[in-house]
PDB file of C-alpha atoms (C1' of nucleotides) in Angstrom:
ATOM      1  CA  MET A   2    -330.832  45.066  39.739  1.00 29.00           C
ATOM      2  CA  ARG A   3    -331.866  46.086  43.214  1.00 26.00           C
ATOM      3  CA  ARG A   4    -330.242  45.051  46.419  1.00 31.00           C
ATOM      4  CA  PRO A   5    -332.108  43.360  49.263  1.00 28.00           C
ATOM      5  CA  ASP A   6    -331.759  46.444  51.432  1.00 33.00           C
ATOM      6  CA  GLY A   7    -333.577  48.505  48.870  1.00 30.00           C
ATOM      7  CA  GLN A   8    -330.556  50.671  48.186  1.00 36.00           C
ATOM      8  CA  SER A   9    -329.562  51.480  44.669  1.00 36.00           C
ATOM      9  CA  PRO A  10    -326.780  49.366  43.243  1.00 41.00           C
ATOM     10  CA  PRO A  11    -323.448  51.132  42.753  1.00 43.00           C
ATOM     11  CA  ALA A  12    -323.821  51.572  39.015  1.00 44.00           C
ATOM     12  CA  GLN A  13    -326.935  53.637  39.604  1.00 53.00           C
ATOM     13  CA  ALA A  14    -324.963  56.013  41.779  1.00 68.00           C
ATOM     14  CA  CYS A  15    -323.628  57.479  38.548  1.00 87.00           C
ATOM     15  CA  PRO A  16    -326.216  57.793  35.780  1.00 90.00           C
ATOM     16  CA  ILE A  17    -323.612  58.300  33.082  1.00 92.00           C
ATOM     17  CA  GLY A  18    -321.841  55.027  33.755  1.00 90.00           C
ATOM     18  CA  PRO A  19    -323.268  53.255  30.691  1.00 90.00           C
ATOM     19  CA  VAL A  20    -322.500  56.060  28.287  1.00 93.00           C
ATOM     20  CA  VAL A  21    -318.965  56.326  29.640  1.00 93.00           C
ATOM     21  CA  ASP A  22    -318.374  52.655  28.900  1.00 90.00           C
ATOM     22  CA  LEU A  23    -319.899  53.201  25.510  1.00 93.00           C
ATOM     23  CA  VAL A  24    -318.001  56.239  24.343  1.00 95.00           C
ATOM     24  CA  PHE A  25    -314.797  56.306  26.325  1.00 93.00           C
ATOM     25  CA  SER A  26    -313.517  52.774  26.201  1.00 90.00           C
ATOM     26  CA  ARG A  27    -310.036  52.474  24.788  1.00 90.00           C
ATOM     27  CA  TRP A  28    -309.496  53.739  21.191  1.00 94.00           C
ATOM     28  CA  THR A  29    -313.135  54.574  20.596  1.00 95.00           C
ATOM     29  CA  THR A  30    -312.655  58.299  21.004  1.00 95.00           C
ATOM     30  CA  PRO A  31    -309.756  58.581  18.554  1.00 95.00           C
ATOM     31  CA  ILE A  32    -311.623  56.434  16.038  1.00 97.00           C
ATOM     32  CA  LEU A  33    -314.804  58.484  16.221  1.00 97.00           C
ATOM     33  CA  TRP A  34    -312.806  61.683  16.150  1.00 96.00           C
ATOM     34  CA  THR A  35    -310.914  60.627  13.051  1.00 96.00           C
ATOM     35  CA  LEU A  36    -314.005  59.472  11.208  1.00 97.00           C
ATOM     36  CA  ASN A  37    -315.757  62.685  12.137  1.00 96.00           C
ATOM     37  CA  ILE A  38    -312.980  64.763  10.643  1.00 96.00           C
ATOM     38  CA  TYR A  39    -312.020  62.823   7.552  1.00 96.00           C
ATOM     39  CA  GLY A  40    -315.397  61.354   6.665  1.00 96.00           C
ATOM     40  CA  ARG A  41    -315.597  57.983   4.953  1.00 98.00           C
ATOM     41  CA  MET A  42    -312.357  56.074   5.308  1.00 98.00           C
ATOM     42  CA  ARG A  43    -310.935  52.714   4.358  1.00 98.00           C
ATOM     43  CA  TYR A  44    -309.731  50.301   6.990  1.00 98.00           C
ATOM     44  CA  VAL A  45    -306.068  50.872   6.273  1.00 97.00           C
ATOM     45  CA  GLU A  46    -306.511  54.635   6.309  1.00 97.00           C
ATOM     46  CA  ILE A  47    -307.886  54.540   9.825  1.00 97.00           C
ATOM     47  CA  GLU A  48    -305.089  52.229  10.830  1.00 96.00           C
ATOM     48  CA  ARG A  49    -302.451  54.594   9.494  1.00 94.00           C
ATOM     49  CA  THR A  50    -304.074  57.662  10.983  1.00 95.00           C
ATOM     50  CA  LEU A  51    -304.188  56.153  14.444  1.00 94.00           C
ATOM     51  CA  GLY A  52    -300.619  55.052  14.019  1.00 89.00           C
ATOM     52  CA  THR A  53    -300.033  52.522  16.770  1.00 90.00           C
ATOM     53  CA  ILE A  54    -303.222  50.479  16.925  1.00 94.00           C
ATOM     54  CA  THR A  55    -302.942  46.836  15.913  1.00 95.00           C
ATOM     55  CA  PRO A  56    -305.333  45.376  13.322  1.00 96.00           C
ATOM     56  CA  LYS A  57    -306.879  43.025  15.833  1.00 96.00           C
ATOM     57  CA  VAL A  58    -307.808  45.794  18.223  1.00 96.00           C
ATOM     58  CA  LEU A  59    -308.898  48.105  15.434  1.00 97.00           C
ATOM     59  CA  THR A  60    -311.289  45.481  14.133  1.00 97.00           C
ATOM     60  CA  GLN A  61    -312.603  44.842  17.622  1.00 96.00           C
ATOM     61  CA  ARG A  62    -313.346  48.499  18.210  1.00 97.00           C
ATOM     62  CA  LEU A  63    -314.859  49.054  14.777  1.00 97.00           C
ATOM     63  CA  ARG A  64    -317.176  46.072  15.296  1.00 97.00           C
ATOM     64  CA  GLN A  65    -318.206  47.392  18.673  1.00 96.00           C
ATOM     65  CA  LEU A  66    -318.880  50.844  17.261  1.00 97.00           C
ATOM     66  CA  GLU A  67    -320.827  49.334  14.402  1.00 97.00           C
ATOM     67  CA  ARG A  68    -322.921  47.279  16.794  1.00 96.00           C
ATOM     68  CA  ASP A  69    -323.648  50.351  18.884  1.00 97.00           C
ATOM     69  CA  GLY A  70    -324.796  52.194  15.769  1.00 98.00           C
ATOM     70  CA  LEU A  71    -322.113  54.863  15.972  1.00 98.00           C
ATOM     71  CA  VAL A  72    -320.273  53.746  12.846  1.00 98.00           C
ATOM     72  CA  LYS A  73    -321.479  52.305   9.561  1.00 98.00           C
ATOM     73  CA  ARG A  74    -319.450  49.682   7.720  1.00 98.00           C
ATOM     74  CA  THR A  75    -319.626  49.114   3.991  1.00 98.00           C
ATOM     75  CA  TYR A  76    -317.880  46.062   2.623  1.00 97.00           C
ATOM     76  CA  LEU A  77    -317.219  45.541  -1.072  1.00 95.00           C
ATOM     77  CA  PRO A  78    -316.046  41.991  -1.858  1.00 92.00           C
ATOM     78  CA  GLN A  79    -313.763  42.966  -4.713  1.00 92.00           C
ATOM     79  CA  VAL A  80    -310.200  41.948  -5.449  1.00 91.00           C
ATOM     80  CA  PRO A  81    -308.633  43.501  -3.563  1.00 93.00           C
ATOM     81  CA  PRO A  82    -311.447  43.860  -1.042  1.00 95.00           C
ATOM     82  CA  ARG A  83    -312.557  47.228   0.182  1.00 97.00           C
ATOM     83  CA  ALA A  84    -314.088  48.141   3.493  1.00 98.00           C
ATOM     84  CA  GLU A  85    -315.194  51.643   4.254  1.00 98.00           C
ATOM     85  CA  TYR A  86    -316.260  53.151   7.513  1.00 98.00           C
ATOM     86  CA  GLU A  87    -318.166  56.308   8.249  1.00 98.00           C
ATOM     87  CA  ILE A  88    -319.663  57.885  11.298  1.00 98.00           C
ATOM     88  CA  THR A  89    -323.443  57.720  11.583  1.00 98.00           C
ATOM     89  CA  GLU A  90    -325.871  60.418  12.585  1.00 98.00           C
ATOM     90  CA  LEU A  91    -326.040  58.809  16.006  1.00 98.00           C
ATOM     91  CA  GLY A  92    -322.285  59.041  16.168  1.00 98.00           C
ATOM     92  CA  ARG A  93    -322.323  62.681  15.131  1.00 98.00           C
ATOM     93  CA  SER A  94    -324.811  63.402  17.865  1.00 98.00           C
ATOM     94  CA  LEU A  95    -321.914  63.039  20.274  1.00 97.00           C
ATOM     95  CA  ALA A  96    -320.434  66.269  18.952  1.00 97.00           C
ATOM     96  CA  PRO A  97    -321.686  68.425  21.856  1.00 97.00           C
ATOM     97  CA  VAL A  98    -320.117  66.006  24.310  1.00 97.00           C
ATOM     98  CA  PHE A  99    -316.797  66.221  22.544  1.00 96.00           C
ATOM     99  CA  SER A 100    -317.056  69.973  22.281  1.00 96.00           C
ATOM    100  CA  ALA A 101    -317.613  70.227  25.998  1.00 97.00           C
ATOM    101  CA  LEU A 102    -314.491  68.157  26.552  1.00 96.00           C
ATOM    102  CA  VAL A 103    -312.414  70.258  24.197  1.00 96.00           C
ATOM    103  CA  GLU A 104    -313.565  73.422  25.881  1.00 97.00           C
ATOM    104  CA  TRP A 105    -312.892  72.110  29.368  1.00 97.00           C
ATOM    105  CA  SER A 106    -309.533  70.852  28.231  1.00 96.00           C
ATOM    106  CA  GLY A 107    -308.530  74.243  26.896  1.00 96.00           C
ATOM    107  CA  SER A 108    -309.654  76.069  29.985  1.00 97.00           C
ATOM    108  CA  ASN A 109    -308.550  73.768  32.766  1.00 97.00           C
ATOM    109  CA  LEU A 110    -305.828  71.373  31.707  1.00 95.00           C
ATOM    110  CA  THR A 111    -303.040  73.723  32.710  1.00 96.00           C
ATOM    111  CA  GLU A 112    -304.592  74.066  36.137  1.00 97.00           C
ATOM    112  CA  VAL A 113    -304.592  70.301  36.460  1.00 96.00           C
ATOM    113  CA  GLU A 114    -300.907  70.196  35.617  1.00 95.00           C
ATOM    114  CA  ARG A 115    -300.256  72.894  38.157  1.00 95.00           C
ATOM    115  CA  ALA A 116    -302.154  70.955  40.799  1.00 96.00           C
ATOM    116  CA  ARG A 117    -300.080  67.913  39.976  1.00 94.00           C
ATOM    117  CA  SER A 118    -296.739  69.614  40.328  1.00 93.00           C
ATOM    118  CA  ASP A 119    -297.918  71.277  43.529  1.00 94.00           C
ATOM    119  CA  TYR A 120    -298.928  67.912  44.913  1.00 93.00           C
ATOM    120  CA  ASP A 121    -295.716  66.235  43.822  1.00 90.00           C
ATOM    121  CA  SER A 122    -293.428  68.936  45.142  1.00 90.00           C
ATOM    122  CA  SER A 123    -295.228  69.055  48.477  1.00 86.00           C
ATOM    123  CA  ARG A 124    -294.469  65.397  48.974  1.00 75.00           C
ATOM    124  CA  GLY A 125    -291.188  64.734  47.190  1.00 61.00           C
TER     125      GLY A 125
ATOM    126  CA  MET B  13    -293.490  64.400  21.151  1.00 30.00           C
ATOM    127  CA  ARG B  14    -292.968  64.421  17.432  1.00 27.00           C
ATOM    128  CA  ARG B  15    -291.963  61.515  15.301  1.00 32.00           C
ATOM    129  CA  PRO B  16    -288.933  61.532  13.014  1.00 29.00           C
ATOM    130  CA  ASP B  17    -291.142  61.470   9.931  1.00 34.00           C
ATOM    131  CA  GLY B  18    -292.769  64.687  10.991  1.00 31.00           C
ATOM    132  CA  GLN B  19    -296.174  63.079  11.347  1.00 37.00           C
ATOM    133  CA  SER B  20    -298.264  63.702  14.402  1.00 38.00           C
ATOM    134  CA  PRO B  21    -298.115  60.946  16.965  1.00 42.00           C
ATOM    135  CA  PRO B  22    -301.303  58.938  17.398  1.00 44.00           C
ATOM    136  CA  ALA B  23    -302.321  60.644  20.625  1.00 44.00           C
ATOM    137  CA  GLN B  24    -302.484  63.956  18.788  1.00 54.00           C
ATOM    138  CA  ALA B  25    -304.991  62.469  16.389  1.00 70.00           C
ATOM    139  CA  CYS B  26    -307.530  62.972  19.166  1.00 89.00           C
ATOM    140  CA  PRO B  27    -307.100  66.190  21.136  1.00 92.00           C
ATOM    141  CA  ILE B  28    -309.279  65.019  23.994  1.00 93.00           C
ATOM    142  CA  GLY B  29    -307.170  61.948  24.751  1.00 91.00           C
ATOM    143  CA  PRO B  30    -305.569  63.426  27.863  1.00 90.00           C
ATOM    144  CA  VAL B  31    -308.790  64.659  29.379  1.00 93.00           C
ATOM    145  CA  VAL B  32    -310.446  61.326  28.735  1.00 93.00           C
ATOM    146  CA  ASP B  33    -307.715  59.562  30.681  1.00 90.00           C
ATOM    147  CA  LEU B  34    -308.092  62.159  33.373  1.00 92.00           C
ATOM    148  CA  VAL B  35    -311.830  62.129  33.876  1.00 94.00           C
ATOM    149  CA  PHE B  36    -313.023  58.784  32.626  1.00 92.00           C
ATOM    150  CA  SER B  37    -310.629  56.309  34.111  1.00 89.00           C
ATOM    151  CA  ARG B  38    -312.310  53.657  36.178  1.00 87.00           C
ATOM    152  CA  TRP B  39    -314.365  54.811  39.205  1.00 91.00           C
ATOM    153  CA  THR B  40    -313.478  58.473  38.819  1.00 93.00           C
ATOM    154  CA  THR B  41    -316.823  59.414  37.351  1.00 93.00           C
ATOM    155  CA  PRO B  42    -318.930  57.815  40.096  1.00 93.00           C
ATOM    156  CA  ILE B  43    -316.695  59.342  42.747  1.00 95.00           C
ATOM    157  CA  LEU B  44    -316.909  62.839  41.334  1.00 95.00           C
ATOM    158  CA  TRP B  45    -320.610  62.439  40.756  1.00 95.00           C
ATOM    159  CA  THR B  46    -321.212  61.352  44.329  1.00 94.00           C
ATOM    160  CA  LEU B  47    -319.125  64.130  45.835  1.00 96.00           C
ATOM    161  CA  ASN B  48    -320.853  66.639  43.620  1.00 95.00           C
ATOM    162  CA  ILE B  49    -324.251  65.557  44.863  1.00 94.00           C
ATOM    163  CA  TYR B  50    -323.657  64.907  48.536  1.00 95.00           C
ATOM    164  CA  GLY B  51    -320.990  67.506  49.212  1.00 95.00           C
ATOM    165  CA  ARG B  52    -318.340  66.837  51.823  1.00 97.00           C
ATOM    166  CA  MET B  53    -318.151  63.151  52.692  1.00 97.00           C
ATOM    167  CA  ARG B  54    -316.154  60.858  54.911  1.00 96.00           C
ATOM    168  CA  TYR B  55    -314.147  58.037  53.458  1.00 96.00           C
ATOM    169  CA  VAL B  56    -316.516  55.340  54.629  1.00 94.00           C
ATOM    170  CA  GLU B  57    -319.532  57.225  53.306  1.00 95.00           C
ATOM    171  CA  ILE B  58    -318.083  57.290  49.831  1.00 95.00           C
ATOM    172  CA  GLU B  59    -317.234  53.646  50.164  1.00 93.00           C
ATOM    173  CA  ARG B  60    -320.786  52.742  51.127  1.00 91.00           C
ATOM    174  CA  THR B  61    -322.331  54.916  48.457  1.00 92.00           C
ATOM    175  CA  LEU B  62    -320.289  53.313  45.705  1.00 91.00           C
ATOM    176  CA  GLY B  63    -321.115  49.923  47.132  1.00 85.00           C
ATOM    177  CA  THR B  64    -318.673  47.564  45.457  1.00 85.00           C
ATOM    178  CA  ILE B  65    -315.382  49.418  45.379  1.00 90.00           C
ATOM    179  CA  THR B  66    -312.577  48.023  47.535  1.00 91.00           C
ATOM    180  CA  PRO B  67    -310.701  50.306  49.972  1.00 92.00           C
ATOM    181  CA  LYS B  68    -307.464  49.891  48.082  1.00 93.00           C
ATOM    182  CA  VAL B  69    -308.936  51.064  44.813  1.00 92.00           C
ATOM    183  CA  LEU B  70    -310.965  53.810  46.462  1.00 94.00           C
ATOM    184  CA  THR B  71    -307.845  55.214  48.058  1.00 95.00           C
ATOM    185  CA  GLN B  72    -305.963  54.992  44.783  1.00 94.00           C
ATOM    186  CA  ARG B  73    -308.642  56.913  42.917  1.00 95.00           C
ATOM    187  CA  LEU B  74    -309.067  59.515  45.648  1.00 96.00           C
ATOM    188  CA  ARG B  75    -305.323  60.145  45.674  1.00 95.00           C
ATOM    189  CA  GLN B  76    -305.294  60.511  41.921  1.00 94.00           C
ATOM    190  CA  LEU B  77    -308.218  62.923  42.022  1.00 96.00           C
ATOM    191  CA  GLU B  78    -306.556  64.877  44.815  1.00 96.00           C
ATOM    192  CA  ARG B  79    -303.334  65.084  42.820  1.00 95.00           C
ATOM    193  CA  ASP B  80    -305.206  66.308  39.778  1.00 95.00           C
ATOM    194  CA  GLY B  81    -306.841  69.006  41.876  1.00 97.00           C
ATOM    195  CA  LEU B  82    -310.374  67.724  41.347  1.00 97.00           C
ATOM    196  CA  VAL B  83    -310.904  66.662  44.949  1.00 97.00           C
ATOM    197  CA  LYS B  84    -309.740  68.143  48.246  1.00 97.00           C
ATOM    198  CA  ARG B  85    -308.827  65.909  51.159  1.00 97.00           C
ATOM    199  CA  THR B  86    -308.997  66.957  54.791  1.00 97.00           C
ATOM    200  CA  TYR B  87    -307.464  64.602  57.312  1.00 95.00           C
ATOM    201  CA  LEU B  88    -308.044  64.910  61.043  1.00 93.00           C
ATOM    202  CA  PRO B  89    -305.721  62.689  63.039  1.00 89.00           C
ATOM    203  CA  GLN B  90    -308.149  62.018  65.839  1.00 89.00           C
ATOM    204  CA  VAL B  91    -309.117  58.760  67.493  1.00 87.00           C
ATOM    205  CA  PRO B  92    -310.793  57.444  65.555  1.00 90.00           C
ATOM    206  CA  PRO B  93    -309.295  59.259  62.583  1.00 93.00           C
ATOM    207  CA  ARG B  94    -311.464  61.186  60.199  1.00 95.00           C
ATOM    208  CA  ALA B  95    -310.897  61.923  56.539  1.00 96.00           C
ATOM    209  CA  GLU B  96    -313.218  64.084  54.564  1.00 97.00           C
ATOM    210  CA  TYR B  97    -313.366  64.639  50.860  1.00 97.00           C
ATOM    211  CA  GLU B  98    -315.013  67.331  48.831  1.00 97.00           C
ATOM    212  CA  ILE B  99    -315.049  68.313  45.201  1.00 97.00           C
ATOM    213  CA  THR B 100    -313.039  71.395  44.286  1.00 97.00           C
ATOM    214  CA  GLU B 101    -313.998  74.268  42.032  1.00 98.00           C
ATOM    215  CA  LEU B 102    -311.865  72.690  39.347  1.00 98.00           C
ATOM    216  CA  GLY B 103    -313.826  69.516  39.821  1.00 97.00           C
ATOM    217  CA  ARG B 104    -317.132  71.358  39.624  1.00 97.00           C
ATOM    218  CA  SER B 105    -316.028  72.918  36.370  1.00 98.00           C
ATOM    219  CA  LEU B 106    -316.613  69.528  34.811  1.00 97.00           C
ATOM    220  CA  ALA B 107    -320.346  69.973  35.295  1.00 96.00           C
ATOM    221  CA  PRO B 108    -321.031  71.024  31.671  1.00 96.00           C
ATOM    222  CA  VAL B 109    -319.229  67.926  30.449  1.00 96.00           C
ATOM    223  CA  PHE B 110    -321.321  65.705  32.658  1.00 96.00           C
ATOM    224  CA  SER B 111    -324.478  67.534  31.686  1.00 96.00           C
ATOM    225  CA  ALA B 112    -323.722  66.951  28.035  1.00 96.00           C
ATOM    226  CA  LEU B 113    -323.313  63.260  28.761  1.00 96.00           C
ATOM    227  CA  VAL B 114    -326.555  63.064  30.707  1.00 96.00           C
ATOM    228  CA  GLU B 115    -328.414  64.803  27.938  1.00 96.00           C
ATOM    229  CA  TRP B 116    -326.932  62.596  25.240  1.00 97.00           C
ATOM    230  CA  SER B 117    -327.676  59.560  27.321  1.00 96.00           C
ATOM    231  CA  GLY B 118    -331.318  60.503  27.712  1.00 96.00           C
ATOM    232  CA  SER B 119    -331.770  61.236  24.049  1.00 97.00           C
ATOM    233  CA  ASN B 120    -329.805  58.476  22.396  1.00 97.00           C
ATOM    234  CA  LEU B 121    -329.237  55.506  24.665  1.00 95.00           C
ATOM    235  CA  THR B 122    -332.400  53.747  23.543  1.00 96.00           C
ATOM    236  CA  GLU B 123    -331.291  54.124  19.947  1.00 97.00           C
ATOM    237  CA  VAL B 124    -327.992  52.498  20.837  1.00 97.00           C
ATOM    238  CA  GLU B 125    -329.825  49.560  22.369  1.00 96.00           C
ATOM    239  CA  ARG B 126    -331.977  49.280  19.282  1.00 97.00           C
ATOM    240  CA  ALA B 127    -328.885  49.288  17.078  1.00 97.00           C
ATOM    241  CA  ARG B 128    -327.408  46.537  19.191  1.00 95.00           C
ATOM    242  CA  SER B 129    -330.400  44.254  19.008  1.00 95.00           C
ATOM    243  CA  ASP B 130    -330.670  44.910  15.295  1.00 96.00           C
ATOM    244  CA  TYR B 131    -327.035  43.993  14.865  1.00 95.00           C
ATOM    245  CA  ASP B 132    -327.334  40.905  17.022  1.00 94.00           C
ATOM    246  CA  SER B 133    -330.495  39.607  15.410  1.00 93.00           C
ATOM    247  CA  SER B 134    -329.133  40.114  11.918  1.00 89.00           C
ATOM    248  CA  ARG B 135    -326.270  37.793  12.748  1.00 79.00           C
ATOM    249  CA  GLY B 136    -327.615  35.247  15.228  1.00 66.00           C
TER     250      GLY B 136
ATOM    251  C1'  DC C  19    -312.103  54.576  61.011  1.00 66.04           C
ATOM    252  C1'  DT C  20    -308.632  55.166  57.457  1.00 66.04           C
ATOM    253  C1'  DG C  21    -306.147  53.299  54.906  1.00 66.04           C
ATOM    254  C1'  DG C  22    -301.213  50.736  53.699  1.00 66.04           C
ATOM    255  C1'  DA C  23    -299.139  46.182  52.364  1.00 66.04           C
ATOM    256  C1'  DT C  24    -299.483  41.805  49.981  1.00 66.04           C
ATOM    257  C1'  DC C  25    -300.852  38.264  47.157  1.00 66.04           C
ATOM    258  C1'  DC C  26    -303.264  36.833  43.304  1.00 66.04           C
ATOM    259  C1'  DC C  27    -305.605  36.624  39.069  1.00 66.04           C
ATOM    260  C1'  DT C  28    -308.056  37.895  35.140  1.00 66.04           C
ATOM    261  C1'  DC C  29    -308.374  39.604  30.753  1.00 66.04           C
ATOM    262  C1'  DA C  30    -308.067  43.641  27.669  1.00 66.04           C
ATOM    263  C1'  DG C  31    -304.894  44.708  24.699  1.00 66.04           C
ATOM    264  C1'  DG C  32    -300.315  44.236  22.172  1.00 66.04           C
ATOM    265  C1'  DA C  33    -297.077  41.440  19.013  1.00 66.04           C
ATOM    266  C1'  DT C  34    -296.642  38.336  15.443  1.00 66.04           C
ATOM    267  C1'  DA C  35    -297.893  35.457  11.787  1.00 66.04           C
ATOM    268  C1'  DC C  36    -301.021  33.967   8.455  1.00 66.04           C
ATOM    269  C1'  DT C  37    -305.389  33.628   5.036  1.00 66.04           C
ATOM    270  C1'  DG C  38    -309.031  34.811   1.414  1.00 66.04           C
TER     271       DG C  38
ATOM    272  C1'  DC D  25    -306.461  44.909   1.347  1.00 66.04           C
ATOM    273  C1'  DA D  26    -308.973  43.433   5.264  1.00 66.04           C
ATOM    274  C1'  DG D  27    -309.017  41.123   8.431  1.00 66.04           C
ATOM    275  C1'  DT D  28    -308.351  36.268  11.574  1.00 66.04           C
ATOM    276  C1'  DA D  29    -305.692  33.192  14.634  1.00 66.04           C
ATOM    277  C1'  DT D  30    -302.570  32.543  18.258  1.00 66.04           C
ATOM    278  C1'  DC D  31    -299.815  33.570  21.938  1.00 66.04           C
ATOM    279  C1'  DC D  32    -298.461  36.498  25.630  1.00 66.04           C
ATOM    280  C1'  DT D  33    -297.691  40.193  28.886  1.00 66.04           C
ATOM    281  C1'  DG D  34    -298.686  43.425  32.515  1.00 66.04           C
ATOM    282  C1'  DA D  35    -301.408  46.454  34.804  1.00 66.04           C
ATOM    283  C1'  DG D  36    -305.718  47.134  36.990  1.00 66.04           C
ATOM    284  C1'  DG D  37    -308.369  45.502  40.251  1.00 66.04           C
ATOM    285  C1'  DG D  38    -310.233  42.012  43.986  1.00 66.04           C
ATOM    286  C1'  DA D  39    -309.391  39.684  48.507  1.00 66.04           C
ATOM    287  C1'  DT D  40    -307.230  39.530  52.715  1.00 66.04           C
ATOM    288  C1'  DC D  41    -304.594  40.961  56.543  1.00 66.04           C
ATOM    289  C1'  DC D  42    -302.681  44.404  59.368  1.00 66.04           C
ATOM    290  C1'  DA D  43    -301.448  49.023  61.581  1.00 66.04           C
ATOM    291  C1'  DG D  44    -302.045  53.745  63.629  1.00 66.04           C
TER     292       DG D  44
END
DNA sequence: CTGGATCCCTCAGGATACTG
DNA sequence: CAGTATCCTGAGGGATCCAG
């Protein structure tokens, strides 16, 4: 979508906007992280691992991730039913992104905290 | 913060939770991106570059980024006043993270879109 | 120009209860 | 077990006005 003045629209100002919405919306990172570590998991296992997520939200996020091709859902209509989720290859391809975040976190998070306390103490 | 049952709290399930909140909260990515490209900018220049952000929110985000040490603010109480913002070294250290996102975006975003249309068409 | 102060409003997300 | 249905809150964000 272009503006009449020929300028780029605001979203274009940041080329990673779409992928940020995709990967870093609420709960998606913990879900992908968990599935990446533990492999194929049942619905209730994910729920318990995440701890505080409600079933409604968990289902929402899993559907979104499935639609985006990052997670694969397998449903077995047994009694009791069984639904299993696993990360896809496309999902695993995010590994370098996550690694970069882990590395940055390890190297710079303390400096962020220091900056915060500096800022707070200089203001009161 | 540990729970009485000795289990890890949900946030710990994903070690990059904190950094995600830090870097990928709303508008922070476009702001950092813009400052990284254009260098030192005045308040109104950032505002115009982002296009749709309101002054209230822009100030909120800039303050947050300043507090976290990712952005440096220089205020000159002239008439008219002048406020300039620039990315810090700590802010620039996020470059590898952003690069990883750009690269992933270029390689896999089309596949995400394909997954979405597949998902949508298979349901109606 | 650089914001602070206010009002408002949506809507993502949480709590709770219930079904196949 | 694996969700759906319903209701609800509150916090983020938009709009507007105002001040230094």
